[in-house]
Amino acid sequence: MTSSGQINKDNISPGSDYKSLPEGYGSTEAVLLPRDPNWMFIYWEITANAKAEVCKKHGADIFQKSKQIIRVYDVTATGSVDGGDQKYFDIPIMVDAKNWYINVQESGRTYCCEVGLVTPDGRFIGLVRTNPVKLPGGMVSDVTDEKWMSVSSDFEKLLQLSGVEYIGKGSGEVAKSLAQRWEMLRAVFSRASSWGVSSLSSHALGKQPSVNKNFWLVADCELILYGATEPDACVTVSGRKVKLNTDGTFSMRFALPDGSMGLPIKAVSNDESDTREIEIKVSRTTHTDGK
Amino acid sequence: MANNEKGYLALVLHAHLPFIRHPEYEDFLEEDWFYEAMCETYLPLLDIYERLTRENVDFRITMSLTPPLCNMMADPLLSKRFQRYYNQRLELSEKEVVRTRNTQFYDVARMYERKFKRIKELYEDYYHCNILEGFKKFQDMGRLEVITCGATHGFLPLEVRKEAVYAQVKIASDDYRRHFGRGPRGIWLAECAYNPGDDVYLKANGIRFFFLETHGIIYGSPRPRYGVYAPVYCPSGVAAFGRDMESAQQVWSAETGYPGDHRYREFYRDLGYDMEYEYIKPYLHSDGVRRNISMKYHRITGRVGLNEKAPYNPQEAREVAASHAGNFMFNRERQIEHLNGFLGRKPIVVSMYDAELYGHWWYEGTDFIEFFLKKIHYDQQTVKLVTPSEYLGIYPDNQMVQPSMSTWGDKGYNEVWLNGTNDWMYRHLHKAVERMVEMANRFESPDGPLKRALNQCAREVALGMSSDWAFLMTVGTAKTYSTKRFVEHTHRFIALYEQIMGNRIDEGYLKDIEWRDNIFPAIDYRVFSTAEADKAAKS
């Protein structure tokens, strides 16, 4: 490939597609990541061996007859699942989904997740457990120190001065401008997608992330203007002199953006006694289905 | 100037590009990002510092130059290609001066000709083809504070292993020392992404301060007494400065920001599309596809189609930049006076921006900075420009606050780097980090090809950590390229890992990827060891 914009199928070696990365790494593990005060992302791998062990212990049909879930523990008090009686809630999933977005009501707390099975008689069989993640509070702290108390009535005003209303917004501006830094690709290829790509809901079961959609279409057009006159005539297009070929023909290639443009063509004979003019008006409109 | 200022202003420019260098191609589109930023932002900024210094204007500015950027700036191959780039542009601008004679575009063509001549002169005669010399010069004068960034602009809150966080900071810190002859005092955390506790690894590397988005400070605990108008100390003692949104909005708001003025240069109307194909073809990439070539002759004009844009008037645009700089200064004076009265102490206003937005995106933005620095020096006494180090010298006592997890991305947290377009990356990235740590813990003093292979593994895993790949996938621009880059680094890591663990290193392969991914020539893979990270956390 010569560039990102240049989707040249011949040059993308098969090893370069992301699907060429390993499906798994042969170890049973799960990782939990923070996204924002109310969302986390979990991915996991459970090997065939690990599943077989569970089947051996609990019966060959244990995966079929149990509910597959993620158990989300609030481990703020102890830091780990083993510390005692944690509050938890369950999210039904498919173990084969391999990743999930998890919504929690309470921000600012520490969570840990366990992918597992709930048997028909209500027992929980844990398959794999994540690291703990502490989510940000997403609000002004209610912890104040002694010194603070004396000026706390002014805090609202200070928040306004600090730009509290801009939280998470001003940064979007910067990010958008940043996106435009890569501007040179815009011609045909960049189809600046909107934010909000993700996931207020988790991926539907079995539905692949959108990166999997390899189907694509790009299109553009340019304009070729051509003509002929006496080989010794003087020809201008939009006031600019055009170099004629020896047989008096000429051609030019222009970019053709959306909108309309006029192309006045003027030929003046060699002895300047005769003039011919043609004006071509071109307009272009591009519609896309927005996908 | 006497000590009668009412408060301080720190102007912080974050300069960064991902490490893009493709020796395997003669001509590579994405390398242009670097050449354009050199011509439009980095060299013009240095030119300003040169002029201000000559005029004895006592300015202060803080710039992050990220390790990938420093490595590109110091790279001989990219330097040679950059010279080719500006020489071609210079040649085109000379042709343009002839072509536009007696037209309304003549002044603009002359402007480009002067600009590229100056670029050439600065780059070759002043900085001997390594512009880091320029930045170092102004840093040594005390006018510029250059800070570092994570080794590859790694997004730290999504790393699960502390070894990875430590390695990002340590590699960056060592690389900074190589270029600037001393350790960095400050760091720009990539995307301002802060995870509570990561500051201990900054401290271990001698770093005294970093920057946060507004809510990183004001959602901190306990409540920060001065909001974002004074830094706070993290539990480790490293200072965190918060971003002032008022000054950020003033420049970059879509509705009210300066860069939208109709007299400024229009970014989207470009000679690369306007000129007849045969004329412009020699200045396009070898694929011959029309693209922007950064010579633009029109002004924003208003909400009209690209073909109705009016001609650009450089002199008029410069005057507008001067008046915007005046307005920006006036607003900072009022802001700081007001804060001073309200807080009962001299506030610090921290105005943080992406450096490349000045000059590249907002063409007159560099003029704006120059006018602003001059006006601040000559025309007022309310505001004093400082670097964060200077400020901490004046106010060493600050409140202890644990800042909140935060980023400067859309919605303020991690979503830009963790969503349906890029979440597939993390299982591969984390596995690579885990294996890197495993090898760093296992191999204590290898030599020969094994040592080289381990160091190359460290480069590949670091390159995979760049936040840029996930960012580009999210915004949808250069998505194919960013996906390919992440996948390639992961593949190279896996291949080397398997060779090392199987005791069958393929030296030909190793040599090939050392040649491709040559970032951090002095890297030591042991920065990924658990013992180093633990030691740092306890220091």
mmCIF file of N, CA, C and O in Angstrom, chain B residues 373-418:
data_model
loop_
_atom_site.group_PDB
_atom_site.id
_atom_site.type_symbol
_atom_site.label_atom_id
_atom_site.label_comp_id
_atom_site.label_asym_id
_atom_site.label_seq_id
_atom_site.Cartn_x
_atom_site.Cartn_y
_atom_site.Cartn_z
ATOM 1 N N LEU B 373 2.434 37.021 22.184
ATOM 2 C CA LEU B 373 3.610 37.051 23.053
ATOM 3 C C LEU B 373 4.203 38.465 23.107
ATOM 4 O O LEU B 373 4.670 38.914 24.150
ATOM 5 N N LYS B 374 4.148 39.163 21.977
ATOM 6 C CA LYS B 374 4.683 40.532 21.961
ATOM 7 C C LYS B 374 3.806 41.485 22.758
ATOM 8 O O LYS B 374 4.304 42.299 23.535
ATOM 9 N N LYS B 375 2.520 41.369 22.543
ATOM 10 C CA LYS B 375 1.599 42.272 23.247
ATOM 11 C C LYS B 375 1.692 42.076 24.751
ATOM 12 O O LYS B 375 1.699 43.036 25.517
ATOM 13 N N ILE B 376 1.754 40.819 25.169
ATOM 14 C CA ILE B 376 1.868 40.529 26.596
ATOM 15 C C ILE B 376 3.124 41.190 27.165
ATOM 16 O O ILE B 376 3.134 41.720 28.269
ATOM 17 N N HIS B 377 4.177 41.180 26.368
ATOM 18 C CA HIS B 377 5.440 41.757 26.830
ATOM 19 C C HIS B 377 5.382 43.278 26.895
ATOM 20 O O HIS B 377 5.834 43.883 27.867
ATOM 21 N N TYR B 378 4.823 43.902 25.862
ATOM 22 C CA TYR B 378 4.904 45.355 25.760
ATOM 23 C C TYR B 378 3.712 46.102 26.332
ATOM 24 O O TYR B 378 3.840 47.214 26.800
ATOM 25 N N ASP B 379 2.516 45.498 26.231
ATOM 26 C CA ASP B 379 1.305 46.312 26.380
ATOM 27 C C ASP B 379 0.564 46.180 27.698
ATOM 28 O O ASP B 379 -0.505 46.758 27.843
ATOM 29 N N GLN B 380 1.032 45.387 28.629
ATOM 30 C CA GLN B 380 0.241 45.227 29.852
ATOM 31 C C GLN B 380 1.104 44.731 31.001
ATOM 32 O O GLN B 380 2.228 44.300 30.801
ATOM 33 N N GLN B 381 0.544 44.799 32.227
ATOM 34 C CA GLN B 381 1.293 44.351 33.394
ATOM 35 C C GLN B 381 0.478 43.435 34.288
ATOM 36 O O GLN B 381 0.934 43.040 35.343
ATOM 37 N N THR B 382 -0.714 43.095 33.844
ATOM 38 C CA THR B 382 -1.598 42.295 34.691
ATOM 39 C C THR B 382 -1.215 40.819 34.691
ATOM 40 O O THR B 382 -1.266 40.139 35.700
ATOM 41 N N VAL B 383 -0.822 40.354 33.528
ATOM 42 C CA VAL B 383 -0.587 38.930 33.333
ATOM 43 C C VAL B 383 0.900 38.678 33.130
ATOM 44 O O VAL B 383 1.550 39.373 32.358
ATOM 45 N N LYS B 384 1.409 37.665 33.808
ATOM 46 C CA LYS B 384 2.798 37.294 33.582
ATOM 47 C C LYS B 384 2.836 35.874 33.023
ATOM 48 O O LYS B 384 2.207 34.969 33.571
ATOM 49 N N LEU B 385 3.569 35.710 31.939
ATOM 50 C CA LEU B 385 3.714 34.365 31.370
ATOM 51 C C LEU B 385 4.703 33.574 32.208
ATOM 52 O O LEU B 385 5.749 34.093 32.580
ATOM 53 N N VAL B 386 4.356 32.327 32.488
ATOM 54 C CA VAL B 386 5.282 31.457 33.233
ATOM 55 C C VAL B 386 5.299 30.058 32.625
ATOM 56 O O VAL B 386 4.374 29.662 31.917
ATOM 57 N N THR B 387 6.346 29.336 32.944
ATOM 58 C CA THR B 387 6.346 27.896 32.694
ATOM 59 C C THR B 387 5.895 27.238 34.004
ATOM 60 O O THR B 387 6.002 27.851 35.074
ATOM 61 N N PRO B 388 5.411 26.014 33.938
ATOM 62 C CA PRO B 388 4.984 25.342 35.177
ATOM 63 C C PRO B 388 6.117 25.249 36.211
ATOM 64 O O PRO B 388 5.874 25.431 37.398
ATOM 65 N N SER B 389 7.331 25.003 35.740
ATOM 66 C CA SER B 389 8.462 24.927 36.686
ATOM 67 C C SER B 389 8.643 26.245 37.423
ATOM 68 O O SER B 389 8.855 26.260 38.639
ATOM 69 N N GLU B 390 8.556 27.341 36.682
ATOM 70 C CA GLU B 390 8.696 28.659 37.326
ATOM 71 C C GLU B 390 7.597 28.874 38.357
ATOM 72 O O GLU B 390 7.837 29.361 39.453
ATOM 73 N N TYR B 391 6.379 28.497 37.957
ATOM 74 C CA TYR B 391 5.258 28.698 38.871
ATOM 75 C C TYR B 391 5.481 27.924 40.168
ATOM 76 O O TYR B 391 5.273 28.453 41.266
ATOM 77 N N LEU B 392 5.914 26.684 40.054
ATOM 78 C CA LEU B 392 6.140 25.865 41.257
ATOM 79 C C LEU B 392 7.272 26.437 42.096
ATOM 80 O O LEU B 392 7.319 26.229 43.306
ATOM 81 N N GLY B 393 8.185 27.164 41.447
ATOM 82 C CA GLY B 393 9.232 27.855 42.187
ATOM 83 C C GLY B 393 8.644 29.000 43.016
ATOM 84 O O GLY B 393 9.040 29.241 44.159
ATOM 85 N N ILE B 394 7.659 29.699 42.424
ATOM 86 C CA ILE B 394 7.039 30.840 43.123
ATOM 87 C C ILE B 394 6.078 30.356 44.210
ATOM 88 O O ILE B 394 6.027 30.880 45.305
ATOM 89 N N TYR B 395 5.303 29.321 43.863
ATOM 90 C CA TYR B 395 4.307 28.774 44.800
ATOM 91 C C TYR B 395 4.581 27.307 45.078
ATOM 92 O O TYR B 395 3.931 26.433 44.503
ATOM 93 N N PRO B 396 5.542 27.030 45.929
ATOM 94 C CA PRO B 396 5.854 25.611 46.176
ATOM 95 C C PRO B 396 4.788 24.907 47.034
ATOM 96 O O PRO B 396 4.728 23.687 47.053
ATOM 97 N N ASP B 397 3.953 25.675 47.733
ATOM 98 C CA ASP B 397 2.947 25.047 48.598
ATOM 99 C C ASP B 397 1.606 24.999 47.884
ATOM 100 O O ASP B 397 1.066 26.032 47.514
ATOM 101 N N ASN B 398 1.093 23.809 47.714
ATOM 102 C CA ASN B 398 -0.210 23.652 47.073
ATOM 103 C C ASN B 398 -0.994 22.571 47.778
ATOM 104 O O ASN B 398 -0.439 21.744 48.499
ATOM 105 N N GLN B 399 -2.285 22.598 47.529
ATOM 106 C CA GLN B 399 -3.165 21.644 48.185
ATOM 107 C C GLN B 399 -2.902 20.217 47.693
ATOM 108 O O GLN B 399 -2.594 19.997 46.525
ATOM 109 N N MET B 400 -3.026 19.259 48.609
ATOM 110 C CA MET B 400 -2.918 17.849 48.221
ATOM 111 C C MET B 400 -4.299 17.356 47.803
ATOM 112 O O MET B 400 -5.243 17.417 48.591
ATOM 113 N N VAL B 401 -4.400 16.877 46.581
ATOM 114 C CA VAL B 401 -5.686 16.399 46.066
ATOM 115 C C VAL B 401 -5.431 15.150 45.231
ATOM 116 O O VAL B 401 -4.450 15.101 44.481
ATOM 117 N N GLN B 402 -6.279 14.165 45.350
ATOM 118 C CA GLN B 402 -6.202 13.037 44.421
ATOM 119 C C GLN B 402 -7.077 13.375 43.207
ATOM 120 O O GLN B 402 -8.297 13.363 43.296
ATOM 121 N N PRO B 403 -6.453 13.675 42.046
ATOM 122 C CA PRO B 403 -7.276 14.012 40.880
ATOM 123 C C PRO B 403 -8.079 12.799 40.407
ATOM 124 O O PRO B 403 -7.766 11.657 40.732
ATOM 125 N N SER B 404 -9.094 13.092 39.622
ATOM 126 C CA SER B 404 -9.983 12.043 39.115
ATOM 127 C C SER B 404 -9.458 11.478 37.802
ATOM 128 O O SER B 404 -8.778 12.163 37.041
ATOM 129 N N MET B 405 -9.814 10.238 37.536
ATOM 130 C CA MET B 405 -9.556 9.694 36.205
ATOM 131 C C MET B 405 -10.249 10.592 35.178
ATOM 132 O O MET B 405 -11.394 10.991 35.367
ATOM 133 N N SER B 406 -9.557 10.908 34.104
ATOM 134 C CA SER B 406 -10.141 11.807 33.106
ATOM 135 C C SER B 406 -9.267 11.824 31.856
ATOM 136 O O SER B 406 -8.130 11.365 31.892
ATOM 137 N N THR B 407 -9.824 12.331 30.764
ATOM 138 C CA THR B 407 -9.057 12.559 29.535
ATOM 139 C C THR B 407 -9.591 13.826 28.890
ATOM 140 O O THR B 407 -10.629 14.340 29.326
ATOM 141 N N TRP B 408 -8.953 14.298 27.854
ATOM 142 C CA TRP B 408 -9.508 15.450 27.155
ATOM 143 C C TRP B 408 -10.290 15.002 25.911
ATOM 144 O O TRP B 408 -10.621 15.809 25.069
ATOM 145 N N GLY B 409 -10.613 13.746 25.844
ATOM 146 C CA GLY B 409 -11.372 13.242 24.701
ATOM 147 C C GLY B 409 -12.861 13.533 24.824
ATOM 148 O O GLY B 409 -13.333 13.952 25.881
ATOM 149 N N ASP B 410 -13.580 13.284 23.755
ATOM 150 C CA ASP B 410 -15.019 13.486 23.740
ATOM 151 C C ASP B 410 -15.646 12.788 24.944
ATOM 152 O O ASP B 410 -15.332 11.634 25.246
ATOM 153 N N LYS B 411 -16.522 13.483 25.652
ATOM 154 C CA LYS B 411 -17.210 13.026 26.856
ATOM 155 C C LYS B 411 -16.301 12.921 28.082
ATOM 156 O O LYS B 411 -16.746 12.561 29.163
ATOM 157 N N GLY B 412 -15.031 13.173 27.913
ATOM 158 C CA GLY B 412 -14.174 13.362 29.080
ATOM 159 C C GLY B 412 -13.530 12.140 29.697
ATOM 160 O O GLY B 412 -12.759 12.257 30.645
ATOM 161 N N TYR B 413 -13.854 10.930 29.164
ATOM 162 C CA TYR B 413 -13.224 9.736 29.737
ATOM 163 C C TYR B 413 -12.558 8.910 28.628
ATOM 164 O O TYR B 413 -11.904 9.471 27.752
ATOM 165 N N ASN B 414 -12.747 7.593 28.651
ATOM 166 C CA ASN B 414 -11.931 6.748 27.768
ATOM 167 C C ASN B 414 -12.632 6.305 26.483
ATOM 168 O O ASN B 414 -12.073 5.527 25.714
ATOM 169 N N GLU B 415 -13.832 6.787 26.253
ATOM 170 C CA GLU B 415 -14.645 6.194 25.199
ATOM 171 C C GLU B 415 -14.050 6.334 23.798
ATOM 172 O O GLU B 415 -14.190 5.432 22.966
ATOM 173 N N VAL B 416 -13.375 7.449 23.544
ATOM 174 C CA VAL B 416 -12.782 7.624 22.216
ATOM 175 C C VAL B 416 -11.797 6.491 21.906
ATOM 176 O O VAL B 416 -11.675 6.052 20.766
ATOM 177 N N TRP B 417 -11.147 5.998 22.943
ATOM 178 C CA TRP B 417 -10.121 4.953 22.749
ATOM 179 C C TRP B 417 -10.639 3.554 23.104
ATOM 180 O O TRP B 417 -9.873 2.589 23.079
ATOM 181 N N LEU B 418 -11.905 3.487 23.479
ATOM 182 C CA LEU B 418 -12.495 2.190 23.833
ATOM 183 C C LEU B 418 -13.948 2.185 23.396
ATOM 184 O O LEU B 418 -14.834 2.638 24.117
#
